[in-house]
PDB file of C-alpha atoms and ligand atoms in Angstrom:
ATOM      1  CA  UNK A   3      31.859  55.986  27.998  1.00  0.00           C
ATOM      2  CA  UNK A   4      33.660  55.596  24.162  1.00  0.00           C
ATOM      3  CA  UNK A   5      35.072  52.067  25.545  1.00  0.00           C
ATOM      4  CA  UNK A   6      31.629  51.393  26.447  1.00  0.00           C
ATOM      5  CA  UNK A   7      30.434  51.797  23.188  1.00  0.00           C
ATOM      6  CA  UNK A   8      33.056  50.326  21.112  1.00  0.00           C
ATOM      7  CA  UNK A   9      32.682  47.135  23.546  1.00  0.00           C
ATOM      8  CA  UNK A  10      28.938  46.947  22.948  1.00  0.00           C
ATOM      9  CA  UNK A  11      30.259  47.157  19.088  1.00  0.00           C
ATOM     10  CA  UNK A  12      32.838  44.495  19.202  1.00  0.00           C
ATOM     11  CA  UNK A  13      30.097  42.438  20.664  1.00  0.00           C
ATOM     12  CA  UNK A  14      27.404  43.000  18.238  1.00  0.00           C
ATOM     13  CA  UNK A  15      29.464  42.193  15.375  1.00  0.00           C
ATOM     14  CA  UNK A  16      31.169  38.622  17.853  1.00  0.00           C
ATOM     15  CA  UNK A  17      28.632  37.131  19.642  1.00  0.00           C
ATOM     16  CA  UNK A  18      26.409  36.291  16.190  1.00  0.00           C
ATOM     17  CA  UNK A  19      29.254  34.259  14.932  1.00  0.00           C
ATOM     18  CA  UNK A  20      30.379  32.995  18.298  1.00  0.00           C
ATOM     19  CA  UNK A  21      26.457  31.446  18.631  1.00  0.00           C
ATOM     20  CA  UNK A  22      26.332  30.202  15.350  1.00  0.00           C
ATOM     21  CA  UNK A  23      30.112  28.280  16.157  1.00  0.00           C
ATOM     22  CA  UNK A  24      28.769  27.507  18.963  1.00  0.00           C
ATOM     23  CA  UNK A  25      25.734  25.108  16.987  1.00  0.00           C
ATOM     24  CA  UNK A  26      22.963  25.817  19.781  1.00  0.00           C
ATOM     25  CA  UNK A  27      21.729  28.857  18.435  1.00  0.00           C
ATOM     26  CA  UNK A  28      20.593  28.584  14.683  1.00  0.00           C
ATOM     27  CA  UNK A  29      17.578  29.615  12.791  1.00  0.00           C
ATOM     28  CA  UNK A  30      16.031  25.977  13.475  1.00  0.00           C
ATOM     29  CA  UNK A  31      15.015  27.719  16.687  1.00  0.00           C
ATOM     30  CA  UNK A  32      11.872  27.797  14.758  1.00  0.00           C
ATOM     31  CA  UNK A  33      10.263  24.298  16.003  1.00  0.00           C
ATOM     32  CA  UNK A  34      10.265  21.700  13.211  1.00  0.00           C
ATOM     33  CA  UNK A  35       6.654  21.026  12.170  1.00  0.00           C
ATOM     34  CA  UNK A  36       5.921  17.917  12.059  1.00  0.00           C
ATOM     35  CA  UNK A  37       2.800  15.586  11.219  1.00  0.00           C
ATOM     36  CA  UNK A  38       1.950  12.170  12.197  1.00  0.00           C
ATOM     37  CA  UNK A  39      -0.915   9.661  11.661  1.00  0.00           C
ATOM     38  CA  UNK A  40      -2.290   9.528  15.133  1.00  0.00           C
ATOM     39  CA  UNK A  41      -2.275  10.918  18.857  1.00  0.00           C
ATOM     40  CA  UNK A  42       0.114   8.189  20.024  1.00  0.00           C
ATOM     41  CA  UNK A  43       2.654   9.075  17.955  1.00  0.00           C
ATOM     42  CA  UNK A  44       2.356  12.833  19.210  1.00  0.00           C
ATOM     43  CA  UNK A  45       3.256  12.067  22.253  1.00  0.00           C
ATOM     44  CA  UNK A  46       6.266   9.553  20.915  1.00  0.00           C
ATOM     45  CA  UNK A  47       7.705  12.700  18.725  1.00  0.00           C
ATOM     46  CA  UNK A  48       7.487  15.364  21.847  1.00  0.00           C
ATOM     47  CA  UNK A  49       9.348  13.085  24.170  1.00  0.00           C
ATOM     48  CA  UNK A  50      12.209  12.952  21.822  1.00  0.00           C
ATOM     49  CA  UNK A  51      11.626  16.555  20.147  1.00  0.00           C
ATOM     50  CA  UNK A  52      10.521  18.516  22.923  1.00  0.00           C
ATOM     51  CA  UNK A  53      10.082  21.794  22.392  1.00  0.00           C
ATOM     52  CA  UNK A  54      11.761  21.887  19.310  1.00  0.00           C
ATOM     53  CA  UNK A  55       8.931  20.255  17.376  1.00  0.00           C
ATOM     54  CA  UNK A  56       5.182  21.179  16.755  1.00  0.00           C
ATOM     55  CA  UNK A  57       3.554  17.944  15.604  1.00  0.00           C
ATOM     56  CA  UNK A  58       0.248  17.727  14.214  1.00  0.00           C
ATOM     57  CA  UNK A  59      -2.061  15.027  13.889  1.00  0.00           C
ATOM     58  CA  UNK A  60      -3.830  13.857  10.966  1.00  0.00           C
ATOM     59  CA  UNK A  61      -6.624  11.798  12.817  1.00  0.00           C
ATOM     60  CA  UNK A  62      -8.061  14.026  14.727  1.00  0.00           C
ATOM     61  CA  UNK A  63      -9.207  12.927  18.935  1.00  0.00           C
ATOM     62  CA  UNK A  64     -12.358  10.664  18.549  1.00  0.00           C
ATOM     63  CA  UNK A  65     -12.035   9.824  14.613  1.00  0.00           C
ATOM     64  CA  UNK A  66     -12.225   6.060  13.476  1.00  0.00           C
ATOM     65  CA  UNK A  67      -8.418   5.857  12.070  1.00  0.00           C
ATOM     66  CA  UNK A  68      -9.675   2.855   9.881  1.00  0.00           C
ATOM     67  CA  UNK A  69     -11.430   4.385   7.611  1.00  0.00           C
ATOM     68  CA  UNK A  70     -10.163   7.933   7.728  1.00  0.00           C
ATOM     69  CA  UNK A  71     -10.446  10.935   5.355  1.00  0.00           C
ATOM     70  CA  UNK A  72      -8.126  13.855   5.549  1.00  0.00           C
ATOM     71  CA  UNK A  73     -10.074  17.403   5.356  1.00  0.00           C
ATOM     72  CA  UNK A  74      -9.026  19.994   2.337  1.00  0.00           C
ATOM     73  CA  UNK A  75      -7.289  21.792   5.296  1.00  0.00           C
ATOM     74  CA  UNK A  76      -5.907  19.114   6.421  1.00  0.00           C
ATOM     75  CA  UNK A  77      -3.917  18.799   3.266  1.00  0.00           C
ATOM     76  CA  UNK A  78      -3.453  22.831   2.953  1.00  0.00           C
ATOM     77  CA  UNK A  79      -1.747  22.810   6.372  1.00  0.00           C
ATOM     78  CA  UNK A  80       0.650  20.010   5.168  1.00  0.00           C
ATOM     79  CA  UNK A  81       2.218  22.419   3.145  1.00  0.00           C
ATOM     80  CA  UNK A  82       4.298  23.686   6.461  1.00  0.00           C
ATOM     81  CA  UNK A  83       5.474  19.827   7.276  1.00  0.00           C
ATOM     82  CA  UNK A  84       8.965  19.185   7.400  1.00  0.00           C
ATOM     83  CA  UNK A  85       8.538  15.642   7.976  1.00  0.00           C
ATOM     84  CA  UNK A  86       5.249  13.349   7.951  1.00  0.00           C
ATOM     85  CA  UNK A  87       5.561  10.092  10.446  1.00  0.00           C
ATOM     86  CA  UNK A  88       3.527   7.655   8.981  1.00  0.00           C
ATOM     87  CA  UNK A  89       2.097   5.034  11.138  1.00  0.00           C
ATOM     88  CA  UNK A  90       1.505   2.150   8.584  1.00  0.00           C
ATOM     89  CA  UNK A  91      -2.256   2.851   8.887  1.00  0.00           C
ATOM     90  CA  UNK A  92      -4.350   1.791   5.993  1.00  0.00           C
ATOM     91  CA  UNK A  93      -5.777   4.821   4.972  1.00  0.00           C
ATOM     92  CA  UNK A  94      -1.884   6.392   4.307  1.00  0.00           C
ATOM     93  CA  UNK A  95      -1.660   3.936   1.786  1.00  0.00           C
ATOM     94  CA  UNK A  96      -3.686   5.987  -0.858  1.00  0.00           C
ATOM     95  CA  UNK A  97      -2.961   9.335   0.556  1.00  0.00           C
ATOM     96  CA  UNK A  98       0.551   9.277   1.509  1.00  0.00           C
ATOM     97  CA  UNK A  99       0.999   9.889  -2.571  1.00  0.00           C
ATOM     98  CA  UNK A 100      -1.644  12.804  -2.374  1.00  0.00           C
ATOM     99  CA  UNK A 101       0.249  14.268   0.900  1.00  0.00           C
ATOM    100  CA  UNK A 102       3.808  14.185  -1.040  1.00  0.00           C
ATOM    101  CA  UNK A 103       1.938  16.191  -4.480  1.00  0.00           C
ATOM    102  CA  UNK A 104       1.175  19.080  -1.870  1.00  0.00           C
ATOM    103  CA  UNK A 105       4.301  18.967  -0.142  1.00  0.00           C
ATOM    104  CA  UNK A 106       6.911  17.527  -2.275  1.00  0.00           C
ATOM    105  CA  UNK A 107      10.503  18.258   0.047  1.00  0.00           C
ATOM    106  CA  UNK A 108       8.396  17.108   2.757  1.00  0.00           C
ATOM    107  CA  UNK A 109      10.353  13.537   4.002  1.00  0.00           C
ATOM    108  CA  UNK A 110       8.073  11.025   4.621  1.00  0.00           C
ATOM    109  CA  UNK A 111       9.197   8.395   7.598  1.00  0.00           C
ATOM    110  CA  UNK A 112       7.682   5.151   7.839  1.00  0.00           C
ATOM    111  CA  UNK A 113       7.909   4.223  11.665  1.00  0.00           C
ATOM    112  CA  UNK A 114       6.596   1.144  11.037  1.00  0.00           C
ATOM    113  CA  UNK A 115       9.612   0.009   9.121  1.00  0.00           C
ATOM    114  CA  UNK A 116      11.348  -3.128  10.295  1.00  0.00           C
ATOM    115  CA  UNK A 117       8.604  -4.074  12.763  1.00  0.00           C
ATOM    116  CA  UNK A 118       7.289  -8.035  12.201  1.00  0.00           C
ATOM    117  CA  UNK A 119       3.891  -7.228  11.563  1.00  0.00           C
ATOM    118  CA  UNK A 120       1.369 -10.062  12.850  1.00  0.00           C
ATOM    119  CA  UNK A 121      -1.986 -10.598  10.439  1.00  0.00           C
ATOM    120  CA  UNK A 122      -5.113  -9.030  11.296  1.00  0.00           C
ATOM    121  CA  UNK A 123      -6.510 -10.856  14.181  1.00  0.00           C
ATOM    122  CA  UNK A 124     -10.493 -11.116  12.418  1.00  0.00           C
ATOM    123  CA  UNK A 125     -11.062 -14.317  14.929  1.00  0.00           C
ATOM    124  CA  UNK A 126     -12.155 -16.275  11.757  1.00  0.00           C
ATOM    125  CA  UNK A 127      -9.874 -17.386   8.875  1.00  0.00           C
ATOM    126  CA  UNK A 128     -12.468 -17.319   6.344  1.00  0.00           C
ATOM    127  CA  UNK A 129     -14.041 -14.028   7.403  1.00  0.00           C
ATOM    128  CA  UNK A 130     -10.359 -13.270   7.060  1.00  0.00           C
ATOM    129  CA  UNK A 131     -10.156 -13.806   3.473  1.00  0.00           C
ATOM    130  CA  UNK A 132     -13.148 -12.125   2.744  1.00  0.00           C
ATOM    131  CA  UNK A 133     -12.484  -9.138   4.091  1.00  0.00           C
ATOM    132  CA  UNK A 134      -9.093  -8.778   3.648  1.00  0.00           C
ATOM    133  CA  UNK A 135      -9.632  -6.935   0.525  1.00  0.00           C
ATOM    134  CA  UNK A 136     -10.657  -3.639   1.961  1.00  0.00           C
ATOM    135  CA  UNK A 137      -9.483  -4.223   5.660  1.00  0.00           C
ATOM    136  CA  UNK A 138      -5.756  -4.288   7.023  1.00  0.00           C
ATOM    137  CA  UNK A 139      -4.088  -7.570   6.005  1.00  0.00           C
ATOM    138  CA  UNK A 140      -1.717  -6.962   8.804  1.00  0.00           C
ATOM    139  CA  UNK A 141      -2.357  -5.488  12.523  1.00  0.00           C
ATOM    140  CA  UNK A 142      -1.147  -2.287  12.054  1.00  0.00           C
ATOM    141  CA  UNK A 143      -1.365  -1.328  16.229  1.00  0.00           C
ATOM    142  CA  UNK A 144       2.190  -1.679  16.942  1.00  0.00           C
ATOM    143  CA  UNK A 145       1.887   1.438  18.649  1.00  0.00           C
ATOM    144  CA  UNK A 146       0.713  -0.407  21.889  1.00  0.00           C
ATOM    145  CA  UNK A 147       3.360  -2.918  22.664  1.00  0.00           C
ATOM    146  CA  UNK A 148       6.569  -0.768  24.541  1.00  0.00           C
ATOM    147  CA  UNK A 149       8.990  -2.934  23.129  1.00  0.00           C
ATOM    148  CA  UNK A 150       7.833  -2.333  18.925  1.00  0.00           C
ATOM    149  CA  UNK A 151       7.843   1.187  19.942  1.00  0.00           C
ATOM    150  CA  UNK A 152      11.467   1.474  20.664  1.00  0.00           C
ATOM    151  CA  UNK A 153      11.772   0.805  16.871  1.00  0.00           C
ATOM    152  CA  UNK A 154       9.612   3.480  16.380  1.00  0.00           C
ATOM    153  CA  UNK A 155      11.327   6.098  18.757  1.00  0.00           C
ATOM    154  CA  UNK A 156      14.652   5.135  16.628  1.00  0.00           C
ATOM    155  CA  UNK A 157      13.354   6.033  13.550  1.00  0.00           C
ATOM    156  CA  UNK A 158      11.890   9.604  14.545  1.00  0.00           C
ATOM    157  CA  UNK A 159      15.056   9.856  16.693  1.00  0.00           C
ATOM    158  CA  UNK A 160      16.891   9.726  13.573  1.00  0.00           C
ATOM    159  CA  UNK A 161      15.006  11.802  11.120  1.00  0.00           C
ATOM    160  CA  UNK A 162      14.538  14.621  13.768  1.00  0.00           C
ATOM    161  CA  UNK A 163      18.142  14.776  13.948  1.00  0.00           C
ATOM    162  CA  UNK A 164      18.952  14.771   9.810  1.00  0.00           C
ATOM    163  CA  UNK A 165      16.295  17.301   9.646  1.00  0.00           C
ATOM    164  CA  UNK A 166      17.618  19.365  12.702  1.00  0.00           C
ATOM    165  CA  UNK A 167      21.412  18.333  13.485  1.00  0.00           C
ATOM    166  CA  UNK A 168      22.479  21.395  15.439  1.00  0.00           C
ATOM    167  CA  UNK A 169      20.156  20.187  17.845  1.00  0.00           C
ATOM    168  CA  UNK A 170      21.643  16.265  17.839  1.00  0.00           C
ATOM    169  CA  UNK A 171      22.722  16.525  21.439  1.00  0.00           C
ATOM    170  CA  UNK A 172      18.957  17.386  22.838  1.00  0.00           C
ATOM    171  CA  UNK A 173      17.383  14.870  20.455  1.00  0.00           C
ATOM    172  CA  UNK A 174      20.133  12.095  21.827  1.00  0.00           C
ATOM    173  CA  UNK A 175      19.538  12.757  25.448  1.00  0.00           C
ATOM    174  CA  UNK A 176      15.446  12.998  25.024  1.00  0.00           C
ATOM    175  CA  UNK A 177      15.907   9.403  22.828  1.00  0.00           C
ATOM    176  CA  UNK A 178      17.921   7.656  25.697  1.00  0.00           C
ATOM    177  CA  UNK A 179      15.787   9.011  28.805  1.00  0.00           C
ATOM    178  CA  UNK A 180      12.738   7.305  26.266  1.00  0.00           C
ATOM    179  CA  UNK A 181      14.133   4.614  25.644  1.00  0.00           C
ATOM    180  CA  UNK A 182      14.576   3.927  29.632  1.00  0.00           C
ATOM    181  CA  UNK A 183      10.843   4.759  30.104  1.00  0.00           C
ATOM    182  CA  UNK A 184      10.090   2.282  27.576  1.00  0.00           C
ATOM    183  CA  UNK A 185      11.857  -0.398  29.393  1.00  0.00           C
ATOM    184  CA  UNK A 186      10.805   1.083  32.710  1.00  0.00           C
ATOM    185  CA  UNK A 187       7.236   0.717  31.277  1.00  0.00           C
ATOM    186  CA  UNK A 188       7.405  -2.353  30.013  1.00  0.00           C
ATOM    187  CA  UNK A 189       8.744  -3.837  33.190  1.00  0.00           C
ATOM    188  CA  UNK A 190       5.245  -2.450  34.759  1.00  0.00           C
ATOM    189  CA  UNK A 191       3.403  -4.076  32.555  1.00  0.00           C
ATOM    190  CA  UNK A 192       5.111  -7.511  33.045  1.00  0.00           C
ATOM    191  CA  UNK A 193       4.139  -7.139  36.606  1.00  0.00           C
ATOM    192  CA  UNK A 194       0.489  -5.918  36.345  1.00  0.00           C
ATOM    193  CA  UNK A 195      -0.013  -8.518  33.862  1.00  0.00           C
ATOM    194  CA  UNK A 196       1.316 -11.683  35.020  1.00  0.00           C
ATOM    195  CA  UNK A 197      -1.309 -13.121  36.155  1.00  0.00           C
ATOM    196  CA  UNK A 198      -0.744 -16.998  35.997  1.00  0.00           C
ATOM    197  CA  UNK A 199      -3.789 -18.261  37.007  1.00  0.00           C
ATOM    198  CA  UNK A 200      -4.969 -19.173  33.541  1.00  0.00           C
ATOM    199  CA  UNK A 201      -7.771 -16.369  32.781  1.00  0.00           C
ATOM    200  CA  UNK A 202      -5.685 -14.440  30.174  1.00  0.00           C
ATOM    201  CA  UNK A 203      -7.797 -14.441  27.529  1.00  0.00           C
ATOM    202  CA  UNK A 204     -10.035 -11.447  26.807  1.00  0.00           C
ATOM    203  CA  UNK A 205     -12.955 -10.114  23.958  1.00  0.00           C
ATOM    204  CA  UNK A 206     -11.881  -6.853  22.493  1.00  0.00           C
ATOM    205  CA  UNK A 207     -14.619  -5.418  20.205  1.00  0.00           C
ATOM    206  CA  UNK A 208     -11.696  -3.769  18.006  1.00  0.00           C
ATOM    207  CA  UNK A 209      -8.822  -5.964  17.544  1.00  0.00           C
ATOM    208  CA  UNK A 210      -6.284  -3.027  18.835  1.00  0.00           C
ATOM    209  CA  UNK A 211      -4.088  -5.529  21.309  1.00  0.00           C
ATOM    210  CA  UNK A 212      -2.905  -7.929  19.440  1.00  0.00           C
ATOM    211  CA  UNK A 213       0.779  -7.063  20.137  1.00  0.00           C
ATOM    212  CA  UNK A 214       0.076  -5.866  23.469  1.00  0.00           C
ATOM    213  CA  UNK A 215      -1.326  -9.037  24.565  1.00  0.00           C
ATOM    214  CA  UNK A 216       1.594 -10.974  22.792  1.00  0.00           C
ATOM    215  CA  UNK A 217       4.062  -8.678  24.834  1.00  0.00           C
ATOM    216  CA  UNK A 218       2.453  -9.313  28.062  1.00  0.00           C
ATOM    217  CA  UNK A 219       1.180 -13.163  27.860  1.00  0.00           C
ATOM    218  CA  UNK A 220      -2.129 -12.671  27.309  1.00  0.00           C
ATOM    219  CA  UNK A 221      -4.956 -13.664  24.137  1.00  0.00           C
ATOM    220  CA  UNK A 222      -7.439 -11.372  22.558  1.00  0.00           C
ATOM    221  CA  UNK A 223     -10.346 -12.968  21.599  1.00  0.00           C
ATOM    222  CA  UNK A 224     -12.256 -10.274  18.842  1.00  0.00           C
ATOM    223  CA  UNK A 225     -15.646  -9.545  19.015  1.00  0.00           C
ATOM    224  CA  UNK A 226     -15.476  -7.690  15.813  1.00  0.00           C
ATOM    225  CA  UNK A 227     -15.338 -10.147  12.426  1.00  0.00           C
ATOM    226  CA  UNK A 228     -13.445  -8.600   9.500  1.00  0.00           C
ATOM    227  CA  UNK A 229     -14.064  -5.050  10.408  1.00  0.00           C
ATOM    228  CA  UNK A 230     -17.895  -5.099  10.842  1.00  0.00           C
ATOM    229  CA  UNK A 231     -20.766  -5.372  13.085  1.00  0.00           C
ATOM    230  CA  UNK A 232     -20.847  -9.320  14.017  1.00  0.00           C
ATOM    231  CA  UNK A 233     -24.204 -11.287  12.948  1.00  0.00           C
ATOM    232  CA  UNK A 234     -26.766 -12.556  15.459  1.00  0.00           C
ATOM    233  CA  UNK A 235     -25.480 -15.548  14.715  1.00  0.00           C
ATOM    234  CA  UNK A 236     -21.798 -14.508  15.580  1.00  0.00           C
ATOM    235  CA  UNK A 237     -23.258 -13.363  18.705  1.00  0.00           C
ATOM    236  CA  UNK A 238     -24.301 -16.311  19.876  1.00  0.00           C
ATOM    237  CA  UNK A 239     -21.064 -18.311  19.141  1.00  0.00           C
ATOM    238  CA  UNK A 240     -19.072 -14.920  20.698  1.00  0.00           C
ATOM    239  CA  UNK A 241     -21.330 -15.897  23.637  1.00  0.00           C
ATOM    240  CA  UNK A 242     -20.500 -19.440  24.023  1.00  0.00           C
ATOM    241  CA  UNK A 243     -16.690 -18.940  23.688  1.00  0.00           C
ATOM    242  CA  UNK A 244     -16.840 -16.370  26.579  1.00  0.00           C
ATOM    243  CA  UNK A 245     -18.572 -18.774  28.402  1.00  0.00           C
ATOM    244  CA  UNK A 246     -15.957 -21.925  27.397  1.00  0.00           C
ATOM    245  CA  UNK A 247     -13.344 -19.644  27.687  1.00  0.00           C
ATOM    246  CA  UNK A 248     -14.168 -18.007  31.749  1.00  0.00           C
ATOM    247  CA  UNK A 249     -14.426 -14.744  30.029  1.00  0.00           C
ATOM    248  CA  UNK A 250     -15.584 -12.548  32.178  1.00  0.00           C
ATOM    249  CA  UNK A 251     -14.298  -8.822  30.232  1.00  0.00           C
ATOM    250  CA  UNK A 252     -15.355  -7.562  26.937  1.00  0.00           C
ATOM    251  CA  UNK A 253     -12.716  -4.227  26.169  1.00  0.00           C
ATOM    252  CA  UNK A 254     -14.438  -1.582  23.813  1.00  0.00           C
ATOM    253  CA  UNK A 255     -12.950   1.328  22.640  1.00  0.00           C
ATOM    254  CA  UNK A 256     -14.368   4.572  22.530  1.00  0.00           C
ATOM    255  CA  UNK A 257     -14.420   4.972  18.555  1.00  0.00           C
ATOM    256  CA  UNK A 258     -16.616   2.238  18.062  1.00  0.00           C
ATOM    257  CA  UNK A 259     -19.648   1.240  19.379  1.00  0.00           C
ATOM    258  CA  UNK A 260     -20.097  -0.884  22.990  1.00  0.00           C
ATOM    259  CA  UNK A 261     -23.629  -2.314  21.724  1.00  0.00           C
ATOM    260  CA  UNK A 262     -22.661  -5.576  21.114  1.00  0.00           C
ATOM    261  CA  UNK A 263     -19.628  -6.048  23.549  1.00  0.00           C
ATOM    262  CA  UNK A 264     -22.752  -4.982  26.399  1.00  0.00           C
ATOM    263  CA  UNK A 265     -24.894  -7.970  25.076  1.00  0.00           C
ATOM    264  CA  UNK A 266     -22.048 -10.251  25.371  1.00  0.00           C
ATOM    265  CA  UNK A 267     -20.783  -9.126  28.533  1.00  0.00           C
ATOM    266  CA  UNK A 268     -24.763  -9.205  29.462  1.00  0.00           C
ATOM    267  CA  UNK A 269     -24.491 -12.736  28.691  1.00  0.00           C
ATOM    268  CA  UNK A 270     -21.827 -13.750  30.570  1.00  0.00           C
ATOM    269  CA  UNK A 271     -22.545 -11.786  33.668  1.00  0.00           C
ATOM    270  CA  UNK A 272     -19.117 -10.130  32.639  1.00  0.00           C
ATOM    271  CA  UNK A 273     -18.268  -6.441  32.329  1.00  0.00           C
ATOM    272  CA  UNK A 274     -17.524  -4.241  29.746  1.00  0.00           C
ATOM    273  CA  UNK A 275     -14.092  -1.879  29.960  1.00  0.00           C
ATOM    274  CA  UNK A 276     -13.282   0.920  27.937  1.00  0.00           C
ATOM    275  CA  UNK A 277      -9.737   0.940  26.942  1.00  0.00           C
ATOM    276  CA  UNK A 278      -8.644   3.687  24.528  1.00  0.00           C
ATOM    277  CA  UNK A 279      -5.969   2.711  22.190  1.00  0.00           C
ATOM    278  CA  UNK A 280      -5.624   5.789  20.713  1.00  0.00           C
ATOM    279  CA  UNK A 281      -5.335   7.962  23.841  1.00  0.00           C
ATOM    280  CA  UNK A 282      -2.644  10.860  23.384  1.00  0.00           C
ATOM    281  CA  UNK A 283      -1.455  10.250  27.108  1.00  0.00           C
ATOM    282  CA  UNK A 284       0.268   6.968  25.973  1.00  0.00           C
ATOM    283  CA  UNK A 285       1.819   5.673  29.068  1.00  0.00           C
ATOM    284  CA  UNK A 286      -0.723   6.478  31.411  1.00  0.00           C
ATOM    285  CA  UNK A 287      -3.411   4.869  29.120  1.00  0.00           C
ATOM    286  CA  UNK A 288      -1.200   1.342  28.854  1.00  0.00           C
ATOM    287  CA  UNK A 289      -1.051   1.330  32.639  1.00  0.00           C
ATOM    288  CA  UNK A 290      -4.750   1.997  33.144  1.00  0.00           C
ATOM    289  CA  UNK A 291      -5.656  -0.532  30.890  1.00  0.00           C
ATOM    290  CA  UNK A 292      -3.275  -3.030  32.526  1.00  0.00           C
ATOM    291  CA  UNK A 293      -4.758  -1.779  35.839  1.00  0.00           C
ATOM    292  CA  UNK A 294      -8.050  -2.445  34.744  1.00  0.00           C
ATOM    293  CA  UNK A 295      -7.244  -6.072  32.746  1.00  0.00           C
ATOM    294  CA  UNK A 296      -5.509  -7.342  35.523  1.00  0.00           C
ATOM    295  CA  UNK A 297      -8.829  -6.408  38.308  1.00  0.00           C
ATOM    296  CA  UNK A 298     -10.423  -7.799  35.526  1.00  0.00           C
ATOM    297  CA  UNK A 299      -8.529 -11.334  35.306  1.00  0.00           C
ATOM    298  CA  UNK A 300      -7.710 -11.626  39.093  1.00  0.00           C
TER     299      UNK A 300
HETATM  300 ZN1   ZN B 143      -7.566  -0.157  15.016  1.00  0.00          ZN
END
C-alpha cells in the first residue's frame, strides 16, 4: 500500500516534466484561433492545422466579399486572434489597419504574398480604367487555381508553426499530405478539362476564374464590366460574342445575381451554371465545376 502511494507521488511530481520534455503536451493544447478572409481559406488552414486551430471567417457564407463590411462583433471577436490570414481581398486593404488597432500582437499573414497576380479581367480596357479606381486592379481569386494555392498552404504552414512550434511535426505531416492533394487535384482537373476540341471559352457573370481557366487551358469571357450590372447595350454585344464565340455556358455565382447571365444564355439557346467560388468545401466545389464545364464544352 505505502509503495503504492509514494509511486503515485513520484509520478505526479515526473510525468508533468517528462510531457513538457517530451514537446507534445504544452498549454498550446488550447487550439490557435485563427481568422481568415474567406471560407476557402478555412478549409486551407484546417487541412494543415487540424484540430489544433479554430479559424474564423470574416466574410460570412453568402456575403459579396467585394464590397464587404466587418460587423462591430466582428472586430470584438478579433480580439482572441492569434493570427489573421489575409487573402489580398480589397476590402482588407482599409481594414487590415483597423483589425491590427484592436488586436495589436495579433500577426497578420498575407497569403497572397509572392503570387503573380494577373489584372482584373473587366472584358473591356477602357471600362478597365474607369473603374479601376474603386474595383480590384488585380484578380485577387488566386484561391481557385491548385497550383497558386500551394503558395498559400506554405505560408500558413509556416506561421502556424512559429506561432505553435511544439506542434511542428503535425503541422509538417498535414502540409505534405496537402500538398499531394493539391497535385493530386490538379492532375484531375487537367483531365476533366482538356477538352481540345476548341470550345474553351466561357461567360462568367463574376470574373472569379481567371487563374483557374489559365491553369486548366481554358478563357473566361466576363459578363460583368468593371464590377457592375452591364448596359443594354453591353448585352447585346455580350450576346453576339457568345454567339461568334460557340458559347453555349454562362457560369453565375450564387452572390450575385443570374438576371442577366439568363438573358444571355436565353439568347444563345445556352445554359446557365452555378459555380460557387467561394464554397467552403474547396475541392469538391473545383471538381464539380470542372464536372459541370467540361458537360458543358463537350
Ligand atoms: Zn470575386
Amino acid at each position: 500500500m505505502r509503495s503504492v502511494v509514494s509511486n503515485v507521488r513520484i509520478y505526479a511530481v515526473i510525468l508533468p516534466v517528462l510531457m513538457a520534455l517530451s514537446g507534445s503536451w504544452s498549454w498550446a493544447e488550447t487550439p490557435v484561433q485563427v481568422t481568415v478572409s474567406i471560407l476557402p481559406q478555412k478549409y486551407f488552414v484546417e487541412k494543415i492545422g487540424g484540430d489544433r486551430v479554430k479559424v474564423a471567417v470574416m466574410v460570412p457564407p453568402g456575403a459579396e466579399p467585394h464590397a464587404f463590411e466587418p460587423k462591430p462583433q466582428q472586430l470584438i471577436a478579433l480580439s482572441n486572434s492569434r493570427i489573421y490570414f489575409a487573402a489580398g481581398m480589397s476590402f482588407e486593404q482599409s481594414w487590415l489597419d483597423r483589425f491590427k488597432a484592436v488586436n495589436s500582437t495579433m500577426r497578420i499573414v498575407h497569403t497572397d504574398d509572392g503570387i503573380d497576380k494577373i489584372p482584373m479581367d473587366t472584358g473591356d480596357k477602357n471600362e478597365r480604367e474607369e473603374h479601376s479606381g474603386h474595383d480590384d486592379l488585380y484578380d485577387p481569386h488566386v484561391w481557385l487555381s491548385p497550383p497558386l494555392v500551394r503558395k498559400q498552404a506554405e505560408h500558413i504552414y509556416t506561421a502556424l508553426v512559429s506561432a505553435d512550434p511544439g506542434n511542428r511535426e503535425f503541422y509538417t505531416d498535414n502540409y505534405n499530405r496537402f500538398l499531394g492533394e493539391l497535385d493530386d487535384l490538379d492532375r484531375y482537373l487537367k483531365e476533366r478539362l482538356s477538352v481540345g476540341s476548341g470550345h474553351t471559352r466561357f461567360m462568367v457573370f463574376h470574373p472569379s476564374w481567371g487563374y483557374f481557366a489559365r491553369a486548366y487551358g481554358l478563357e473566361q469571357i466576363p459578363v460583368e464590366i468593371g464590377g457592375k450590372e452591364p448596359k443594354p447595350a453591353d448585352l447585346v454585344r455580350l450576346i453576339d460574342t457568345a454567339k461568334r464565340l460557340g458559347i453555349k455556358v454562362v457560369f453565375v455565382q450564387p452572390q450575385f445575381s443570374d438576371r442577366n447571365a439568363r438573358t444571355i444564355a436565353d439568347a444563345i439557346g445556352g445554359k446557365v451554371i452555378y459555380a460557387d467560388p467561394l464554397a467552403e468545401n474547396w475541392e469538391q466545389n473545383l471538381k464539380d465545376v470542372a464536372e459541370k464545364m467540361s458537360a458543358a464544352l463537350r
